[in-house]
Short mmCIF file of C-alpha atoms and ligand atoms in Angstrom, two decimals:
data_model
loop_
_atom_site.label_atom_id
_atom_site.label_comp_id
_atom_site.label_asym_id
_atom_site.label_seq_id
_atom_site.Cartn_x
_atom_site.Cartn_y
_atom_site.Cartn_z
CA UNK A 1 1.68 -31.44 -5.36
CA UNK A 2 -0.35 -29.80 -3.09
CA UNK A 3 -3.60 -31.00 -1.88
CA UNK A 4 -7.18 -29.19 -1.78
CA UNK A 5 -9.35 -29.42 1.17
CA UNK A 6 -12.42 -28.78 2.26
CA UNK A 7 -12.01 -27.57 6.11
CA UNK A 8 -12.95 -23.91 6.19
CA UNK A 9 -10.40 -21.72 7.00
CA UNK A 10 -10.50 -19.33 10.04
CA UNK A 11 -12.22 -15.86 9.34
CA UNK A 12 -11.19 -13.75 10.68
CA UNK A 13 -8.32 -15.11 11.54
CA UNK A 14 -7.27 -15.49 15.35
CA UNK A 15 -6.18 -12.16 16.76
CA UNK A 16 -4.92 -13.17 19.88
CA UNK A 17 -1.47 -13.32 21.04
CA UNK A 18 1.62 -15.00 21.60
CA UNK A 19 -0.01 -18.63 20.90
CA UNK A 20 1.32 -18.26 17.31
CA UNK A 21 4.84 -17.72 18.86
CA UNK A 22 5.71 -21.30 19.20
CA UNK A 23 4.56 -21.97 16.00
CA UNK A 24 6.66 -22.39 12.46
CA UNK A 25 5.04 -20.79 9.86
CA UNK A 26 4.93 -22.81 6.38
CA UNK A 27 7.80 -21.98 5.09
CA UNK A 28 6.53 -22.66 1.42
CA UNK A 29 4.03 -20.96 2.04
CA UNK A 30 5.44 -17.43 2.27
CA UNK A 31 8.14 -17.96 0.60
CA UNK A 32 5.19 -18.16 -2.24
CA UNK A 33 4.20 -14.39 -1.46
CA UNK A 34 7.58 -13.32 -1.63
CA UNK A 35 8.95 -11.96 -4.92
CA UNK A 36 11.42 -9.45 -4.32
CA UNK A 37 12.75 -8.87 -7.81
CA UNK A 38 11.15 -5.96 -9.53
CA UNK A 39 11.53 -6.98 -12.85
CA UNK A 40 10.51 -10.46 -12.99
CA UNK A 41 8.85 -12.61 -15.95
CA UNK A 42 5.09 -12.43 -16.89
CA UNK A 43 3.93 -16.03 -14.97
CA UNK A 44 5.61 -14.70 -11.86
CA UNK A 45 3.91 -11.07 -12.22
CA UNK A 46 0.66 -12.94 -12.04
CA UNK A 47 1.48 -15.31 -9.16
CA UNK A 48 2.58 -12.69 -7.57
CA UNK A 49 -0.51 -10.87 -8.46
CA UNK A 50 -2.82 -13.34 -7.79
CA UNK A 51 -0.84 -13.87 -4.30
CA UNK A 52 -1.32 -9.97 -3.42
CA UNK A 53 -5.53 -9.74 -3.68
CA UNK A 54 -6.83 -13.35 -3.33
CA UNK A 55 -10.68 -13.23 -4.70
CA UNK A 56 -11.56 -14.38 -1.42
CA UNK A 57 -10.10 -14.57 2.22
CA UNK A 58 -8.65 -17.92 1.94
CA UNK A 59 -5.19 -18.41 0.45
CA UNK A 60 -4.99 -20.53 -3.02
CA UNK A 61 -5.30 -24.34 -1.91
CA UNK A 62 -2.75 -25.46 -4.36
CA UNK A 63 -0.10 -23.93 -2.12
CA UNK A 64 -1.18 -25.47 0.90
CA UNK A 65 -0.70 -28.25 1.84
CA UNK A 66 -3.17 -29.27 4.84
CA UNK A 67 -5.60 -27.15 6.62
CA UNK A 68 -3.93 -27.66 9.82
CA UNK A 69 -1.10 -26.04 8.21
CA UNK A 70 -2.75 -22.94 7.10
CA UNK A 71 -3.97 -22.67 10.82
CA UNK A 72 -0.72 -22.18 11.69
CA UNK A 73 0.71 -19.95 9.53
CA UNK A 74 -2.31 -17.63 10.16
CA UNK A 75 -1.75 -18.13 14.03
CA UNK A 76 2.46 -18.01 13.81
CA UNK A 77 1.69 -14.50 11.19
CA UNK A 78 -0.47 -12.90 13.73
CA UNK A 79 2.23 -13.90 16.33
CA UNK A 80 4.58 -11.79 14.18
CA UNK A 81 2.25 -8.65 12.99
CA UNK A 82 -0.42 -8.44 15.61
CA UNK A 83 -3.14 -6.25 15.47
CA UNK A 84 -2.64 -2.18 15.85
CA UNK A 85 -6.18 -2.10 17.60
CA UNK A 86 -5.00 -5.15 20.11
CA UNK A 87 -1.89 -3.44 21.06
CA UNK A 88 -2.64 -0.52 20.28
CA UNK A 89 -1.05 0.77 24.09
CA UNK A 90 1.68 -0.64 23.29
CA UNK A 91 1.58 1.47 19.60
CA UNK A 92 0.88 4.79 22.22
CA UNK A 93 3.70 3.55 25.00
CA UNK A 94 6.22 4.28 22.03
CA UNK A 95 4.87 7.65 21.10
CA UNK A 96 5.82 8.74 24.78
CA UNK A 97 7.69 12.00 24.65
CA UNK A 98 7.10 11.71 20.57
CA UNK A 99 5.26 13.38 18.09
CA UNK A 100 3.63 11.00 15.89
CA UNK A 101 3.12 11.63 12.03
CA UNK A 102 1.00 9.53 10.35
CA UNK A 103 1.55 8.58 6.65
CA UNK A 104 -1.68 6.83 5.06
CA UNK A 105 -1.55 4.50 1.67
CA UNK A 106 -5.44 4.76 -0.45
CA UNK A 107 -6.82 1.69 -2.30
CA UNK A 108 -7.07 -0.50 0.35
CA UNK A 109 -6.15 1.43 3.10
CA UNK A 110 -8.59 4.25 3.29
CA UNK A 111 -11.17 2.89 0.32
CA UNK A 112 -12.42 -0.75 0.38
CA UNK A 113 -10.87 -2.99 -3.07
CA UNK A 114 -13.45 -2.36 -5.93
CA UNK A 115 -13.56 -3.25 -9.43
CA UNK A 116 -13.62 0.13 -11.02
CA UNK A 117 -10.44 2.17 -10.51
CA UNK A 118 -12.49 5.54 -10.29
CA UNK A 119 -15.56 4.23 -8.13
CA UNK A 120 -12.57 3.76 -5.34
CA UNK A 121 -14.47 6.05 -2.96
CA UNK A 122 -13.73 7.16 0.59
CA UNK A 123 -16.36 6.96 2.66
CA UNK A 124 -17.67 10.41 4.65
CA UNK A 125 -17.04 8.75 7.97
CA UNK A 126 -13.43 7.58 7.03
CA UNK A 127 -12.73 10.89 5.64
CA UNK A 128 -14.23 12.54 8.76
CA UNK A 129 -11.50 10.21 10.78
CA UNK A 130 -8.71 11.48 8.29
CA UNK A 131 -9.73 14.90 9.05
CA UNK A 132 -9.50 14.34 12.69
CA UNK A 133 -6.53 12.51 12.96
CA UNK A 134 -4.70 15.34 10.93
CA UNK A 135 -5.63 18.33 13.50
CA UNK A 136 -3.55 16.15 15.63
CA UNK A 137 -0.52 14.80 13.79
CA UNK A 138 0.60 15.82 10.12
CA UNK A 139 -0.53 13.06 8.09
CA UNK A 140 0.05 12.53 4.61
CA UNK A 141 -1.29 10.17 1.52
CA UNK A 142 1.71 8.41 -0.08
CA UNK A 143 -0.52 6.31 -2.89
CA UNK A 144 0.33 4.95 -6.91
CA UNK A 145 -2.49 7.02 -8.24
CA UNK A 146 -1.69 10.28 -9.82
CA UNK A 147 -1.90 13.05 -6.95
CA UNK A 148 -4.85 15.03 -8.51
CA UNK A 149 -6.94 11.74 -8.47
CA UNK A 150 -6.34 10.73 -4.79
CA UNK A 151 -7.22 14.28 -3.85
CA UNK A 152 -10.09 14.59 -6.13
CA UNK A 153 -11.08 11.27 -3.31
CA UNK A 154 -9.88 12.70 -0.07
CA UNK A 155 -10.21 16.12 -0.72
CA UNK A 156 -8.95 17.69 2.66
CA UNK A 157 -6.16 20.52 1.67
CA UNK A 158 -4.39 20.43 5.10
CA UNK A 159 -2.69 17.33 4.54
CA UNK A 160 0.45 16.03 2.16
CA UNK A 161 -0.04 14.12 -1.04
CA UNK A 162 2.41 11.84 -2.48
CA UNK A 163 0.85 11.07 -6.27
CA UNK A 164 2.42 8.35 -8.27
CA UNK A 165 4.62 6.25 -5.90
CA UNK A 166 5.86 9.40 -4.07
CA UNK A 167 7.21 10.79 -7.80
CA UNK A 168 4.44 13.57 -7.32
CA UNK A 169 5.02 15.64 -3.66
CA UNK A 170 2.63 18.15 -2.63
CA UNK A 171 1.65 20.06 0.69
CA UNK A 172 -0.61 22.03 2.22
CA UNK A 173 0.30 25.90 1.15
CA UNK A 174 -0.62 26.94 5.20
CA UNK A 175 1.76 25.19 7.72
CA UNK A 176 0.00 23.33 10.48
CA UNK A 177 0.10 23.50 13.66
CA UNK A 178 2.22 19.94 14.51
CA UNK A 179 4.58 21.61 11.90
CA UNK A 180 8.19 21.71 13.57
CA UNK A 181 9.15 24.25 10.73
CA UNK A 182 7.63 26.94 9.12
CA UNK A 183 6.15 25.39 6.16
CA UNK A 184 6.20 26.20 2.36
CA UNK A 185 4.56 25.06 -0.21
CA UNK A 186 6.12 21.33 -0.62
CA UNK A 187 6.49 20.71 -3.87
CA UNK A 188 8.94 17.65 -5.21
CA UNK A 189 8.67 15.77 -8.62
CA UNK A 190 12.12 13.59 -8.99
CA UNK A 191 10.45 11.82 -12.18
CA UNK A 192 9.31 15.16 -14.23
CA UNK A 193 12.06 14.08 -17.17
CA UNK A 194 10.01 10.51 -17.26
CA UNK A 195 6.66 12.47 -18.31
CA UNK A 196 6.97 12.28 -22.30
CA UNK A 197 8.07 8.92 -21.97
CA UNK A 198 5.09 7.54 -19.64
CA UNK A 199 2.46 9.27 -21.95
CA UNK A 200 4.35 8.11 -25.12
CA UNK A 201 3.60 3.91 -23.18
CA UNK A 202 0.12 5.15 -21.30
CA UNK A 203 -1.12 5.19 -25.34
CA UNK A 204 0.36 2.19 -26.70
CA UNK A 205 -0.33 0.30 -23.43
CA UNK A 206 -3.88 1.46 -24.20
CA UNK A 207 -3.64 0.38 -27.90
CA UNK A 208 -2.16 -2.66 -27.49
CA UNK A 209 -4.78 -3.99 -24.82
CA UNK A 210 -7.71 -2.81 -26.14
CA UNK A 211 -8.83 -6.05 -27.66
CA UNK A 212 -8.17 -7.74 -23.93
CA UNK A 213 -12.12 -7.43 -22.47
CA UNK A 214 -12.14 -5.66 -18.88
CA UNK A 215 -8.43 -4.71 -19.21
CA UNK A 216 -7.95 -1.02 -18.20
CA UNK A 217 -4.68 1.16 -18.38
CA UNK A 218 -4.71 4.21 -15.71
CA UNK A 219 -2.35 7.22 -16.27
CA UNK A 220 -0.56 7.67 -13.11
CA UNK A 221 1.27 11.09 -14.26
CA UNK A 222 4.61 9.54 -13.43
CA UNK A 223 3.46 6.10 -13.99
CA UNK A 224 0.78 3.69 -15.44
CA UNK A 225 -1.36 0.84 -14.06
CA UNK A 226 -2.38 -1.99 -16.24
CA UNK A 227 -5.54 -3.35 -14.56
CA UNK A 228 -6.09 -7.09 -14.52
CA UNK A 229 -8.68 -7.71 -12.01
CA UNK A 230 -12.04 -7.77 -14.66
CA UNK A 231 -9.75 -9.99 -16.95
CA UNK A 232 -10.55 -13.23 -17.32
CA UNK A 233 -7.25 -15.30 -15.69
CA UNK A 234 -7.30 -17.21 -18.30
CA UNK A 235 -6.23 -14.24 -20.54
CA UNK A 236 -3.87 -12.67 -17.68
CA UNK A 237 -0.67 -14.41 -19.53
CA UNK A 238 -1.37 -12.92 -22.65
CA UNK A 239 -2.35 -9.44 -21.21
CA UNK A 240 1.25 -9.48 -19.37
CA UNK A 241 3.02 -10.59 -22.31
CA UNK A 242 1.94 -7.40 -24.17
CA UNK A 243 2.83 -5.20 -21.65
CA UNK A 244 6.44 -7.23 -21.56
CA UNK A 245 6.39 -6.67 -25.31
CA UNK A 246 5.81 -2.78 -24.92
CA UNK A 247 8.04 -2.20 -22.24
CA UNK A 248 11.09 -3.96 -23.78
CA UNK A 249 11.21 -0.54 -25.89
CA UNK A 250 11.78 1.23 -22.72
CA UNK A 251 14.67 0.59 -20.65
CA UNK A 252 14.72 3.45 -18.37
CA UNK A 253 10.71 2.08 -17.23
CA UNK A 254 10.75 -0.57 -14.74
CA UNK A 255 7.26 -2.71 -14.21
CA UNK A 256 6.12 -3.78 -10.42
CA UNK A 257 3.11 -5.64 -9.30
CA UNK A 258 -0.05 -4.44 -7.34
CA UNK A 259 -3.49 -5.86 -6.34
CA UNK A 260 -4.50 -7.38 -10.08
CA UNK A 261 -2.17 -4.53 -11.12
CA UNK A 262 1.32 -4.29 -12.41
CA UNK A 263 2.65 -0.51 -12.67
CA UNK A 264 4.69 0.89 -14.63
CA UNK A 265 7.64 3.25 -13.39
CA UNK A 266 10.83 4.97 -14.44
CA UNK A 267 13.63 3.12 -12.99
CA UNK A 268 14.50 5.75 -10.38
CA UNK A 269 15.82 5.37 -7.48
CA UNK A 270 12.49 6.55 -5.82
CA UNK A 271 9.65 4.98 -4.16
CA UNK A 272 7.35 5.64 -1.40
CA UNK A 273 9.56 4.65 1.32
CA UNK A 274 11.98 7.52 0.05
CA UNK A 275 8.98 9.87 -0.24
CA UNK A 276 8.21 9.15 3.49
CA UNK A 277 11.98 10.78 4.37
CA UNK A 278 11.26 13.68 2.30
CA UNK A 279 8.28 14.29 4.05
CA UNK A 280 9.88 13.49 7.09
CA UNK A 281 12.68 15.86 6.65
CA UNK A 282 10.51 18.72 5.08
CA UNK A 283 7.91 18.39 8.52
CA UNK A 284 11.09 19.35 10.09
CA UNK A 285 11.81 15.96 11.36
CA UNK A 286 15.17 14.89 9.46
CA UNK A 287 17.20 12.84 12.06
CA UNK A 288 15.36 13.05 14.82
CA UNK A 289 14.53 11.60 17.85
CA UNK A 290 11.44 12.55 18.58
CA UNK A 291 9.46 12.06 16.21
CA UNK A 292 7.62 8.32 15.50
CA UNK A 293 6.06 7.98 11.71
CA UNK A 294 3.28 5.54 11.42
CA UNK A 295 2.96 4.21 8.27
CA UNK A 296 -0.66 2.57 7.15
CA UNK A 297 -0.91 0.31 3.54
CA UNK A 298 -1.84 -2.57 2.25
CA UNK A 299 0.31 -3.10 -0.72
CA UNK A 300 3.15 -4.52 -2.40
CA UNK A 301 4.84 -0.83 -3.04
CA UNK A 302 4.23 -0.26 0.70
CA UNK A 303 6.69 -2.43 1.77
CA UNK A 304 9.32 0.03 0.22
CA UNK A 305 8.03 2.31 3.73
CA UNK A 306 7.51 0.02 6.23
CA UNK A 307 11.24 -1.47 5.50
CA UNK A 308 12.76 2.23 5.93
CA UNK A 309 11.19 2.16 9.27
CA UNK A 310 12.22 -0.93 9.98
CA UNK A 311 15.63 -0.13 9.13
CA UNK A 312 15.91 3.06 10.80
CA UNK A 313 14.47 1.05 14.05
CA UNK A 314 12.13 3.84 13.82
CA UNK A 315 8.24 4.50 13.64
CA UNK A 316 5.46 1.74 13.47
CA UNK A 317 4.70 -0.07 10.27
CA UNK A 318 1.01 -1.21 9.75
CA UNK A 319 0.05 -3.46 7.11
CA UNK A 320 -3.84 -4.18 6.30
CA UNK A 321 -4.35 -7.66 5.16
CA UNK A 322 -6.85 -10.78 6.07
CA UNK A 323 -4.50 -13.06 5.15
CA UNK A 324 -0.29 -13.72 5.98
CA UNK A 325 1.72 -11.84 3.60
CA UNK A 326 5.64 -11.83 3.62
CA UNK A 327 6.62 -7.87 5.36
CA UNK A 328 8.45 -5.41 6.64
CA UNK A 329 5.34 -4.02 9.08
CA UNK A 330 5.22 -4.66 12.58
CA UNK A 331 1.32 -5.23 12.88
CA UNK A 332 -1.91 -5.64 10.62
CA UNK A 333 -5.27 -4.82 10.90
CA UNK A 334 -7.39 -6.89 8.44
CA UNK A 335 -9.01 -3.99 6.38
CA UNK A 336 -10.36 -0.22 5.57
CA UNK A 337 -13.07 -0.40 7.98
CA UNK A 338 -10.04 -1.66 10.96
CA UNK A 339 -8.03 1.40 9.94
CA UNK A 340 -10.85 3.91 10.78
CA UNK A 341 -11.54 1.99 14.10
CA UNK A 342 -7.75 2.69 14.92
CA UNK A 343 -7.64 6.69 13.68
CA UNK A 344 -10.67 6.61 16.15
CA UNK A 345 -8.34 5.48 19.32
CA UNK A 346 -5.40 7.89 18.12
CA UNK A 347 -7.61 10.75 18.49
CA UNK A 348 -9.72 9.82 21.46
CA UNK A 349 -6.85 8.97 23.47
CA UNK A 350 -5.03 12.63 21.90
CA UNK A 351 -7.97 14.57 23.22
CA UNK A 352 -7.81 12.76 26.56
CA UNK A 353 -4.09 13.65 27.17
O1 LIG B 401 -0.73 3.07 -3.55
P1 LIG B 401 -2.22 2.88 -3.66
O2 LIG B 401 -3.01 4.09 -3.26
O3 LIG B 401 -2.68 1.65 -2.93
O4 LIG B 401 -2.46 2.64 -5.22
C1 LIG B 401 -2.11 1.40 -5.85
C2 LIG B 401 -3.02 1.18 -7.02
O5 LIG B 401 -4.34 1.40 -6.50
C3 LIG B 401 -5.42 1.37 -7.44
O6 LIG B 401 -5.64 0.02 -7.84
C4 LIG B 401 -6.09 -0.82 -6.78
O7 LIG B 401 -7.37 -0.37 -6.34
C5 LIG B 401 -8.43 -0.41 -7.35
C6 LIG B 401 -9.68 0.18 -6.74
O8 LIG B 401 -10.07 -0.47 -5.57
C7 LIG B 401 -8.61 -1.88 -7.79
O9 LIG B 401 -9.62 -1.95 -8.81
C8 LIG B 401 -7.28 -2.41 -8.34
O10 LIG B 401 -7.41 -3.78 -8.67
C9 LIG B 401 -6.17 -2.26 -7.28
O11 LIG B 401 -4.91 -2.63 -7.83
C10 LIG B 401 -5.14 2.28 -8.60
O12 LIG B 401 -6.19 2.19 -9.53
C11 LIG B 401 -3.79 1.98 -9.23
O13 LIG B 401 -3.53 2.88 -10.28
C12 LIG B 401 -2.72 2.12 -8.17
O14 LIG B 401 -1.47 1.82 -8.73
#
């Protein structure tokens, strides 16, 4: 059994450099964060859960097992995903001879983690640095919400939205001008079959957690979120159960887990890393060379992204976290307020070219 301790963890966590290289990280301890299977059973949803948005900055004690230990595995992590804004030339040195496209995630990305689903606000200075970044590169938002809800956040019209896991593809009517093609109207919706079905659950999710205090089910369009965060944890088991119980009526809907979150999905082969392609490929960019995608998020779903790139050997991967999470991203920057600080550099050192 693990023991609890009392040493304060490092916040925020050591930035710096290769010291973490000759480190091990705690093996048990990521393995913890890692759940790859997307169907798994309720008590793992809500470790995994629970592993995903810690309440505060320090991992869960009872899966450490010294402070010395959690130390290194934040030193060995950074090691591994180093910050964007610390090597950030070495982000640019890869763009050489590149045009970079930038592909942002929302909650938790651009918007700080709040309790309230629709108070997830951008603020004006992170949308000014969207709206900057986006004269210079095509950027889209690839996010789980439903695509008329992130843009009734972001609300700039000249970049892409990705609604509902990528399910939901929109883009700007006008091309732009770091468009390689001459571009349509983008619009893509591999799911639209699913939409009876995920209204049909959206109500009896709703009906069947109403009597579950601060539970909240968001229609997605092409999916649904079953909020856990203002549940009591004590009540999380039962809360998952019933959405188990629901969704064993619906074969062709898969569930994954979130931040406090699980969502539910059709079982398509589709997810935001295979949005990011079709974006890729619509910009004009299908198999080529010169072009390097950074991807920005902070989630579980993300991952599905920052593996393609890893995969392809292609683009930058950027995961936002405070704390070591098991990924496919390259670096990290801790949170929202990080990510503006690094559109900043992109287009100050754009301008300067
Ligand atoms: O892909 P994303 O844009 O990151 O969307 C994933 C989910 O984000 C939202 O939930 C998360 O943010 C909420 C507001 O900060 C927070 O209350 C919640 O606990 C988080 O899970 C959104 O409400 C979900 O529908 C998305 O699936």
């Amino acid at each position: 059994m693990a023991q609890n301790s009392s040493k304060p963890l490092p916040y925020p966590p050591p930035r710096s450099g290769n010291a973490g290289a000759s480190f091990q990280i705690h093996k048990r301890y990521l393995a913890h964060l890692d759940v790859s299977s997307n169907i798994v059973k309720a008590n793992a949803w809500i470790e995994s859960m629970k592993a995903s948005s810690p309440t505060n900055t320090r991992p869960s004690s009872a899966i450490i097992s010294s402070p010395a230990i959690v130390d290194e595995a934040h030193i060995a992590w950074i090691g591994k995903h180093p910050s964007a804004l610390d090597q950030f030339e070495e982000i640019i040195g890869a763009s050489k001879g590149k045009q970079i496209v930038m592909f942002l995630d929302y909650d938790g990305t651009l918007s700080p983690i709040v309790d309230d689903p629709d108070r997830a606000f951008m603020s004006d200075t992170m949308r000014a640095a969207v709206r900057d970044v986006a004269s210079y590169f095509p950027t889209s938002i690839i996010s789980g919400r439903c695509r008329d809800k992130v843009y009734s956040f972001v609300r700039l019209a000249e970049l892409y939205y990705a609604g509902s896991h990528g399910m939901d593809i929109k883009g700007p009517v006008k091309g732009t001008k770091n468009t390689k093609s001459k571009t349509k109207a983008v619009l893509f919706q591999p799911a639209s079959e699913f939409l009876p079905m995920i209204n049909e659950v959206f109500n009896l999710l709703l009906e069947k957690t109403k009597s579950t205090p601060g539970a909240k089910v968001e229609n997605n369009k092409f999916c649904v979120s079953v909020h856990f965060r203002c549940v009591d944890e004590k009540k999380w088991s039962s809360l998952a159960e019933e959405v188990r119980s629901v969704l064993k009526e619906y074969p062709k809907l898969r569930i994954t887990q979130g931040r406090k979150v699980l969502e539910i999905r059709p079982t398509i082969k589709w997810d935001k890393g295979k949005a990011l392609e079709f974006l890729l490929e619509s910009l004009g960019f299908a198999d080529c060379e010169h072009v390097l995608p950074v991807y920005i998020g902070d989630d579980r779903t993300d991952e599905d992204a920052f593996k393609v790139l890893r995969d392809k050997g292609q683009g930058i991967g950027i995961l936002v976290s405070k704390f070591p999470k098991d990924t496919s991203a390259s670096y990290s920057l801790q949170e929202p307020t990080e990510v503006m600080d690094f559109l900043h550099r992109l287009v100050d050192w754009k301008r300067k070219l």
